[in-house]
Tab-separated table of C-alpha atoms in Angstrom:
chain	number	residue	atom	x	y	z
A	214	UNK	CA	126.853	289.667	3.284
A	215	UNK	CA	125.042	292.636	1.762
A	216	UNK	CA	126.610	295.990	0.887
A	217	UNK	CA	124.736	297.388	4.135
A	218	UNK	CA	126.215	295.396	6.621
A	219	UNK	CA	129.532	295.618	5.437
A	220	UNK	CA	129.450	299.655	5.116
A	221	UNK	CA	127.478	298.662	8.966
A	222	UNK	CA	130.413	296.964	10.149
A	223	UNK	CA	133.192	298.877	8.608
A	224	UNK	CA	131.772	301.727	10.515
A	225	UNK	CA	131.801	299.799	14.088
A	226	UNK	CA	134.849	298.793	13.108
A	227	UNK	CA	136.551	302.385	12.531
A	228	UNK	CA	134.627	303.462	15.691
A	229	UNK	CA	136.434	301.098	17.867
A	230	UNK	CA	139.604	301.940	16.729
A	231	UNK	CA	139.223	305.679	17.087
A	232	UNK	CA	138.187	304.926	20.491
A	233	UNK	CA	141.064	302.686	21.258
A	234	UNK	CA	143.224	305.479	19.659
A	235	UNK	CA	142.138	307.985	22.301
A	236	UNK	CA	142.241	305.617	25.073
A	237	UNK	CA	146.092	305.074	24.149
A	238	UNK	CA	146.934	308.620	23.804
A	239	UNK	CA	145.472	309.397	27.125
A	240	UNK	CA	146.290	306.601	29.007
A	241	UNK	CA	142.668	305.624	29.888
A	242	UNK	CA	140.356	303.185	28.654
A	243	UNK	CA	136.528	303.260	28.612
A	244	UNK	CA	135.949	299.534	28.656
A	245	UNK	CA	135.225	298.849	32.296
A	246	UNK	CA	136.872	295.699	32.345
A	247	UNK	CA	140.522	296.882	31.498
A	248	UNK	CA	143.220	298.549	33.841
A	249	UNK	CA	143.231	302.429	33.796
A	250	UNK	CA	146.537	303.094	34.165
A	251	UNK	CA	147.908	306.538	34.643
A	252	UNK	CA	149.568	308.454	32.182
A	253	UNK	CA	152.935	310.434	32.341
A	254	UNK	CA	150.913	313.930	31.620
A	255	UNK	CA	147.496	312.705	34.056
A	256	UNK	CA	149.672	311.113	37.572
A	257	UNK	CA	147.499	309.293	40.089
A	258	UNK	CA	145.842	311.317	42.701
A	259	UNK	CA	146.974	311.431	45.984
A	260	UNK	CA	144.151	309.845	47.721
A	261	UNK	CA	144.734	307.084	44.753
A	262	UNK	CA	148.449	306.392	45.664
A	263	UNK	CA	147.004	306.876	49.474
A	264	UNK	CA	145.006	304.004	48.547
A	265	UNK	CA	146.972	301.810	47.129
A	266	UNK	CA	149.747	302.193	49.857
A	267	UNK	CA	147.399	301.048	52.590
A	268	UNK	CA	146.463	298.227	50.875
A	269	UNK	CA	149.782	296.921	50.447
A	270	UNK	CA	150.367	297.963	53.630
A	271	UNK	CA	147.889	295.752	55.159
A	272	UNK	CA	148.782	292.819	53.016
A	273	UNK	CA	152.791	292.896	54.724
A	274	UNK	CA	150.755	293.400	58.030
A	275	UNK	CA	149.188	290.025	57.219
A	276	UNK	CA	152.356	288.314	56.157
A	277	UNK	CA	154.232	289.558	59.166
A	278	UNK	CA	151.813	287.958	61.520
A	279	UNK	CA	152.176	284.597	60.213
A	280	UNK	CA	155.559	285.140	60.550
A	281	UNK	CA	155.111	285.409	64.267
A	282	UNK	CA	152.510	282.744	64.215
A	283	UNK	CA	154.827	280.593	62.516
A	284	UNK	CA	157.673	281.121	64.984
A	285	UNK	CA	155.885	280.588	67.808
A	286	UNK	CA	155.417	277.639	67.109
A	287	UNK	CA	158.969	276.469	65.651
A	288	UNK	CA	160.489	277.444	68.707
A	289	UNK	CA	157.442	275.357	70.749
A	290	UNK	CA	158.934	272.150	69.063
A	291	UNK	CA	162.164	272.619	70.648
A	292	UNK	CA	162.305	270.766	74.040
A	293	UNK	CA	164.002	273.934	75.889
A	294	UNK	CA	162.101	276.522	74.076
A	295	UNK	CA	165.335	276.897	71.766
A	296	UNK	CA	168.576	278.983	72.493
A	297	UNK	CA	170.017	279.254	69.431
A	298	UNK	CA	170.700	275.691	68.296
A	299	UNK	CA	173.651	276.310	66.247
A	300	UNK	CA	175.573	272.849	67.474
A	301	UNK	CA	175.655	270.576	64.631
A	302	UNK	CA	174.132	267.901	66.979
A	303	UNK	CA	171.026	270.027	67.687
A	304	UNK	CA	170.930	271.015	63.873
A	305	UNK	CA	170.300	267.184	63.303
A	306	UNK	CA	167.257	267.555	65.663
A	307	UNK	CA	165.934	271.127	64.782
A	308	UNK	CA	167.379	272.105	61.374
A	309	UNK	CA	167.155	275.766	62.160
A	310	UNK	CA	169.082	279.034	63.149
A	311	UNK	CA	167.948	281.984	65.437
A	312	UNK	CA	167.573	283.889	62.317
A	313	UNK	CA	165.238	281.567	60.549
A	314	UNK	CA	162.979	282.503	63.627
A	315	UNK	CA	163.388	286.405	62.012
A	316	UNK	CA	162.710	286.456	58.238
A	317	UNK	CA	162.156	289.519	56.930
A	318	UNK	CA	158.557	289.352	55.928
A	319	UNK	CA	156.827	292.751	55.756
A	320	UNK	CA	157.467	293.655	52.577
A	321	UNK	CA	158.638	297.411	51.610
A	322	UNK	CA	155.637	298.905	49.472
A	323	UNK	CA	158.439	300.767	47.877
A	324	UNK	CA	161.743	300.451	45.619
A	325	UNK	CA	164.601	298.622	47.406
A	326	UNK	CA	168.290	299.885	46.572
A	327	UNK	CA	171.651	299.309	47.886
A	328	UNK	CA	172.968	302.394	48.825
A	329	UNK	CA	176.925	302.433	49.385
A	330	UNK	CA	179.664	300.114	48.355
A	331	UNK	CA	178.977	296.504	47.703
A	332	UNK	CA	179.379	293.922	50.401
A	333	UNK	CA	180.132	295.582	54.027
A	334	UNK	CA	179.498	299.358	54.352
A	335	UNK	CA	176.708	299.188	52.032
A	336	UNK	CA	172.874	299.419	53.619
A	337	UNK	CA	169.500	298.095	51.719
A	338	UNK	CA	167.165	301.017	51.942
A	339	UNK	CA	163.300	301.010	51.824
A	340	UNK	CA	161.784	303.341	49.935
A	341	UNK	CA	164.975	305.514	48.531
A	342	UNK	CA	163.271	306.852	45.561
A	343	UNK	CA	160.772	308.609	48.044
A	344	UNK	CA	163.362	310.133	49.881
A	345	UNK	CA	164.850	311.738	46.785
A	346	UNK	CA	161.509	312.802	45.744
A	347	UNK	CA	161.226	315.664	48.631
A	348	UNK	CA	162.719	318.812	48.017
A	349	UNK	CA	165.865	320.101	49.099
A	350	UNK	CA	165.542	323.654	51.536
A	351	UNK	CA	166.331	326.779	49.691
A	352	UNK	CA	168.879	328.745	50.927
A	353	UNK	CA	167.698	332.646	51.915
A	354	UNK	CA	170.310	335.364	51.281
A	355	UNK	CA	170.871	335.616	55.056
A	356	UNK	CA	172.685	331.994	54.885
A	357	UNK	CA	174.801	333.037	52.028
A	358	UNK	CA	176.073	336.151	53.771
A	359	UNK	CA	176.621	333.935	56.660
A	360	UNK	CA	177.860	330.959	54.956
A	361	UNK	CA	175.446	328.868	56.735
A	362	UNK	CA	173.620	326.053	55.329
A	363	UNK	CA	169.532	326.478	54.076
A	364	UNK	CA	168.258	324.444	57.216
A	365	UNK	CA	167.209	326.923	59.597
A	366	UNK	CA	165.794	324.303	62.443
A	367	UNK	CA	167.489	321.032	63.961
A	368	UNK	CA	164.443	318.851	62.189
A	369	UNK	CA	164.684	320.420	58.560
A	370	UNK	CA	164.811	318.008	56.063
A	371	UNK	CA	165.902	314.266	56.668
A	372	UNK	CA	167.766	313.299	60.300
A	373	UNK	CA	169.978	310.587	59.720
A	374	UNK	CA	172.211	309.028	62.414
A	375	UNK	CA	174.897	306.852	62.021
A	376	UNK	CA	176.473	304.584	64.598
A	377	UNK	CA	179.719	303.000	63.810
A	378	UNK	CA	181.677	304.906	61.135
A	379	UNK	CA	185.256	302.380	61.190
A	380	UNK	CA	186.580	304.984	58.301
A	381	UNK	CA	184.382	303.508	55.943
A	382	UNK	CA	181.304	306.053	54.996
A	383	UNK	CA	180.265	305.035	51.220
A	384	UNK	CA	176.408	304.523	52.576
A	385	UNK	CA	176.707	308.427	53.706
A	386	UNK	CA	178.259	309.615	51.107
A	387	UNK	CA	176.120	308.080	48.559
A	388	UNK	CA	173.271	309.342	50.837
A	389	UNK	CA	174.060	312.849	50.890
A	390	UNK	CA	174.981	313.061	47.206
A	391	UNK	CA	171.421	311.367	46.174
A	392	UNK	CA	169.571	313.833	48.944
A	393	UNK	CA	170.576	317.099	49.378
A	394	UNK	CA	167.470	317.558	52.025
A	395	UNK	CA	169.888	315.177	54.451
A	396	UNK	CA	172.211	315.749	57.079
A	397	UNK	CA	173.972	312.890	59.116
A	398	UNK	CA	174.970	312.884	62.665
A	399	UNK	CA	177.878	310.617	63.160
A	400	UNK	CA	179.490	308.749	65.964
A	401	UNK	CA	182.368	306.333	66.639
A	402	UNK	CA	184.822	306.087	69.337
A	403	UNK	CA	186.567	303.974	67.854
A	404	UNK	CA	188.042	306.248	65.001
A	405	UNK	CA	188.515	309.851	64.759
A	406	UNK	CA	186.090	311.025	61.835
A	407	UNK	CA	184.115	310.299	58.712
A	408	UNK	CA	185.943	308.158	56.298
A	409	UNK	CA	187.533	309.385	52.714
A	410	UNK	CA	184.465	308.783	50.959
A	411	UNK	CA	182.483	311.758	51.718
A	412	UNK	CA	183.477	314.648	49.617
A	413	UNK	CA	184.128	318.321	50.961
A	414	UNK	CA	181.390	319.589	49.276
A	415	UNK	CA	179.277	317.790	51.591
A	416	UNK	CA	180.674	317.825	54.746
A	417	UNK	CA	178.705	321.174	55.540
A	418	UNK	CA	175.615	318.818	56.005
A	419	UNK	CA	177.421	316.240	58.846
A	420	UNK	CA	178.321	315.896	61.796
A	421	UNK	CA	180.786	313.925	64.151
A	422	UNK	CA	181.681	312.732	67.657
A	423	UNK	CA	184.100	310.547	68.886
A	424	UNK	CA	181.763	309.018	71.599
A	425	UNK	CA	179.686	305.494	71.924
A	426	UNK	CA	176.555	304.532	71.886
A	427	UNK	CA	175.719	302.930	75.001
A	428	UNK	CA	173.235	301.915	77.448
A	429	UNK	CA	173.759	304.437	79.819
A	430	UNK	CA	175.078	308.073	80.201
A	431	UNK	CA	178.774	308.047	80.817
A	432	UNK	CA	180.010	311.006	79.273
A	433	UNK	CA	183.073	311.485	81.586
A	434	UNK	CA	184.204	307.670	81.210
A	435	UNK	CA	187.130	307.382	78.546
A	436	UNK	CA	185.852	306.281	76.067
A	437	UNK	CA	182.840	308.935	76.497
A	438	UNK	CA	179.213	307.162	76.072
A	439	UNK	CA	175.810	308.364	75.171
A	440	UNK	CA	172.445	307.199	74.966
A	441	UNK	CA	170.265	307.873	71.856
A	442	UNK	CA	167.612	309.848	73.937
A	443	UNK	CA	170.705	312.258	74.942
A	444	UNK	CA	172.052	312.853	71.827
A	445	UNK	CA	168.816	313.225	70.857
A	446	UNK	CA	167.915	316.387	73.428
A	447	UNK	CA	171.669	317.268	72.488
A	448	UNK	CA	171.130	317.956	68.738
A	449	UNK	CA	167.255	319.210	69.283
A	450	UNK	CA	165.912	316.533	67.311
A	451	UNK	CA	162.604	314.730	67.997
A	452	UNK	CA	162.477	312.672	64.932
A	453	UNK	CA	164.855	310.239	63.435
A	454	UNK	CA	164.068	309.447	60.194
A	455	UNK	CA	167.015	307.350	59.078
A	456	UNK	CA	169.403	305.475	62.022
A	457	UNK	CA	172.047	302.822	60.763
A	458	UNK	CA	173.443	300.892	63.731
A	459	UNK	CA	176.737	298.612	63.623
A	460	UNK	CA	178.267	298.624	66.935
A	461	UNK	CA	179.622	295.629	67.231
A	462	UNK	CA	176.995	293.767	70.324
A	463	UNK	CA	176.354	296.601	71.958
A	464	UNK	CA	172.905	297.164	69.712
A	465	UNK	CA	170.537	295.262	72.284
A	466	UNK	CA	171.589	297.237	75.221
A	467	UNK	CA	171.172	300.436	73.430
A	468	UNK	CA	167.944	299.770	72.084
A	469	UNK	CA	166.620	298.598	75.313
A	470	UNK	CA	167.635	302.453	76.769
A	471	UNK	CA	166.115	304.000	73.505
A	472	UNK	CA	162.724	301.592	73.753
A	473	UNK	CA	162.592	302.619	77.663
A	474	UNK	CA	163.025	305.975	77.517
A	475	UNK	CA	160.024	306.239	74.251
A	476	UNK	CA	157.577	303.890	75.738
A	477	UNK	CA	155.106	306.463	76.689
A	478	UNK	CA	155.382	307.960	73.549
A	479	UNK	CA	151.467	306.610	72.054
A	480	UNK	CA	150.283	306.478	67.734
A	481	UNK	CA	147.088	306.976	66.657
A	482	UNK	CA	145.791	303.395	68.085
A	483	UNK	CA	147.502	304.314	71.445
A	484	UNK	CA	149.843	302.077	70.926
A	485	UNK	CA	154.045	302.468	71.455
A	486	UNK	CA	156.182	303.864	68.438
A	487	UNK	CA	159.228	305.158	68.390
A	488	UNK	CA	159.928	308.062	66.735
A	489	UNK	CA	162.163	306.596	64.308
A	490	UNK	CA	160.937	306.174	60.234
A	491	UNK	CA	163.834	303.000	59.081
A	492	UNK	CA	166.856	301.676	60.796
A	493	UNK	CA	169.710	299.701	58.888
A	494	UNK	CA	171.145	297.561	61.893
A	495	UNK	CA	173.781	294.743	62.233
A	496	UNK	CA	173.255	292.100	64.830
A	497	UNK	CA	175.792	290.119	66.905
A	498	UNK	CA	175.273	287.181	68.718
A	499	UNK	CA	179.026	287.172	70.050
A	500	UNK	CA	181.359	284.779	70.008
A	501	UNK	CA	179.688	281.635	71.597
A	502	UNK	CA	176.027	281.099	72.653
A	503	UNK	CA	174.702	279.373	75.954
A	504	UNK	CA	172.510	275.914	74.738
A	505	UNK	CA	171.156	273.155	77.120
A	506	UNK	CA	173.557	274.227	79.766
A	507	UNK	CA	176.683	274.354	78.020
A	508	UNK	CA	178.619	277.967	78.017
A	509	UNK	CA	179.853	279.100	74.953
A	510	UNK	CA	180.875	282.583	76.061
A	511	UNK	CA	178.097	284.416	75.041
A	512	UNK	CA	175.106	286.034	76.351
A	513	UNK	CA	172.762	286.366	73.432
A	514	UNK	CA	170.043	283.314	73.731
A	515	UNK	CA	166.653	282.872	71.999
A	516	UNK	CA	164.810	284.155	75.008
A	517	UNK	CA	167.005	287.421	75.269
A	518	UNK	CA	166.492	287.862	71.501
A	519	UNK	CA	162.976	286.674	70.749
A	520	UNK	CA	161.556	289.224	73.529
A	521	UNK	CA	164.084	292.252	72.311
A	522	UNK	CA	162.803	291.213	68.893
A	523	UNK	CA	159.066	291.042	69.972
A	524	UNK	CA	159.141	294.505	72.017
A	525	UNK	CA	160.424	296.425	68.371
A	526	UNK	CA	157.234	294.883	66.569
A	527	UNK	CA	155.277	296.041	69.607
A	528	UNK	CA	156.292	299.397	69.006
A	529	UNK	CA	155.943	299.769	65.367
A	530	UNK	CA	159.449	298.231	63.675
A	531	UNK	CA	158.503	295.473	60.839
A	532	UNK	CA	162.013	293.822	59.154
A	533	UNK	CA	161.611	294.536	55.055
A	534	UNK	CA	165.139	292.782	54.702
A	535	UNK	CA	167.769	290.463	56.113
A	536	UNK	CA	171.245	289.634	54.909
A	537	UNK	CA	173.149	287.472	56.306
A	538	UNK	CA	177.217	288.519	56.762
A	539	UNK	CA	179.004	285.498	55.534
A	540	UNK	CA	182.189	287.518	55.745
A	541	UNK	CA	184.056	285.979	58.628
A	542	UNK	CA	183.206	282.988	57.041
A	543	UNK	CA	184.713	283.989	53.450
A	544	UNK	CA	187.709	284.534	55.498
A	545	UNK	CA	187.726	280.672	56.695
A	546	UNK	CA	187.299	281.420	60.357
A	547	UNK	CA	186.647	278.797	62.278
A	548	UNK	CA	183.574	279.106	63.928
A	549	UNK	CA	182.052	279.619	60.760
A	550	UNK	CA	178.342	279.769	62.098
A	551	UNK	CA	176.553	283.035	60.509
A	552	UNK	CA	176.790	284.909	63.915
A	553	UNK	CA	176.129	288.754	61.895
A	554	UNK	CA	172.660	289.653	60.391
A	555	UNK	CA	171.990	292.848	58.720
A	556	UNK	CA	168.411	293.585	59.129
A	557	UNK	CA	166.218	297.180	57.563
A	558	UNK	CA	163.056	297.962	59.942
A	559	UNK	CA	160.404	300.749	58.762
A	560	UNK	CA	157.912	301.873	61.502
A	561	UNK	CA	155.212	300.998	59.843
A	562	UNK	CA	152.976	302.732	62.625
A	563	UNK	CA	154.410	305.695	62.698
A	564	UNK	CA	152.557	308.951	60.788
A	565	UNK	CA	155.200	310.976	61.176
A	566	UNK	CA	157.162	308.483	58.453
A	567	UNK	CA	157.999	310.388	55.425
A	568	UNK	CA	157.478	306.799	53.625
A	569	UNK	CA	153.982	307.087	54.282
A	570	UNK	CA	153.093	310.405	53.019
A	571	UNK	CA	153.059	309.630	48.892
């Protein structure tokens, strides 16, 4: 090689690695074949992160519907278009369960975290990182001379509800420490306030009542019940942007008032949503289940779920994550079939979802 093209290629070489220098220092990269990722000191646009989110958006829209593709035709195999075989006879026959019909397969385009104590109390939550992300209100000098709180209307900041307290309120107490733009709305008639977990400092931002959540009105009845739309008007909210659920069987009826009384409520594509933006939920399926004619005591089948089910996806709910409550069965009880599911939703077709607006 002569002393030319060596000087020549030193040159190129030095070239490239200023370049690649540069590129590494500002988090770019001018070959057109490599990732640009962003930097810490140059973030991604918004119409970028926009991008990006309806993407992966779509993508869980496509897994979901083979989801529903898939279980419609499970349950088609089963000769009585299945209650929930859970009989070990039937499980020979058709080696499923009611929830296998239910996976969880829209996947959160977000962080996942467990929010609250391990094991029961705790929730999964979709997206908790974006939550933390929006600002808390700032309090004006009237609210410290009245020793009021910086929320000045019943929507401000984030509306959480929470149905079934049973003393144990780690999830809302881990929830209001983490996001000081939250207040909580609670309700059990079953006990007579929060649980020890929530510190003092906090319980400025929540609320309690010692009422149900039911299908109906019946606010005179001992125990007192409500329907969500009611409380709802009550507090002056029109948006829900977080509501956990654990009420013990009486979820289906409930959500059937809620679903009724929103169904004219239309999105962008005139379809149904509900004005909800993630719900934490435990289902029951009671003590016994009615298959091929034979009563177990219950009154939960695949038809009653699978259309309750199909009705939420109609208006907008998409399950991000399952997880099944083994703990009656830890505990060696007999009918040791998984008869407890805790499921998240987002409304994926909702605008009004904070999760949506990165």
């Amino acid at each position: 090689m002569s002393r030319g093209v060596r000087i020549i290629t030193v040159i190129v070489i030095v070239i490239i690695l200023i370049v690649a220098f540069n590129n590494e220092k500002t988090g770019g990269t001018s070959f057109p074949y490599l990732p640009v990722l962003p930097s810490r000191t140059s973030p991604p646009t918004s119409a970028f992160l926009q991008s990006w989110l309806g993407e992966r958006m779509a993508l869980s829209e496509k897994a979901w519907l083979k989801s529903v593709e898939g279980r419609d035709q499970m349950a088609a195999q089963h000769p009585d278009y299945p209650k929930i075989p859970f009989y070990p006879t039937d499980f020979l026959k058709y080696p499923y369960t009611i929830w296998d019909f239910f996976p969880a397969t829209w996947t959160c385009p977000h962080d996942v975290q467990r929010v609250g104590r391990l094991g029961d109390g705790g929730k999964w939550v979709c997206g908790m990182s974006v939550y933390e992300s929006l600002s808390a209100p700032k309090a004006t000098q009237e609210n410290v001379e009245k020793r009021e709180t910086a929320f000045s209307a019943p929507d401000d900041g984030l509306v959480i509800y929470s149905f079934g307290i049973n003393a144990e309120s780690s999830f809302e107490a881990e929830m209001l420490e983490r996001l000081p733009n939250a207040r909580i709305w609670g309700y059990d008639f079953s006990v007579s306030g929060w649980g020890p977990q929530i510190a003092a400092k906090y319980r400025d931002r929540t609320f309690f009542k010692k009422i149900g959540l039911g299908k109906a009105d019946k606010h005179d009845s001992s125990p007192p019940f409500w329907t969500l739309p009611s409380l709802m008007k009550l507090n002056k909210h029109n948006y829900i942007d977080i509501l956990k659920i654990d009420i013990e069987g009486s979820e289906y009826d409930a959500l059937d008032t809620m679903m009724d009384a929103f169904d004219n409520m239309r999105s962008a594509s005139g379809s149904s949503v509900l004005p909800i933006g993630q719900v934490m939920i435990e289902l029951h399926l009671g003590d016994g289940i009615n298959l091929n004619g034979r009563d177990g005591g219950g009154n939960v089948d695949y038809g009653r779920f699978s259309k309750w089910w199909a009705r939420l996806e109609k208006m907008g709910m998409r399950p991000v994550w399952m997880e099944i409550n083994l703990f009656a069965i830890t505990l060696g009880n007999t009918k040791s079939d998984p008869r407890c599911t805790e499921y998240v939703w987002v409304n994926a077709k909702d605008k009004k979802n904070v999760l949506w607006k990165v």
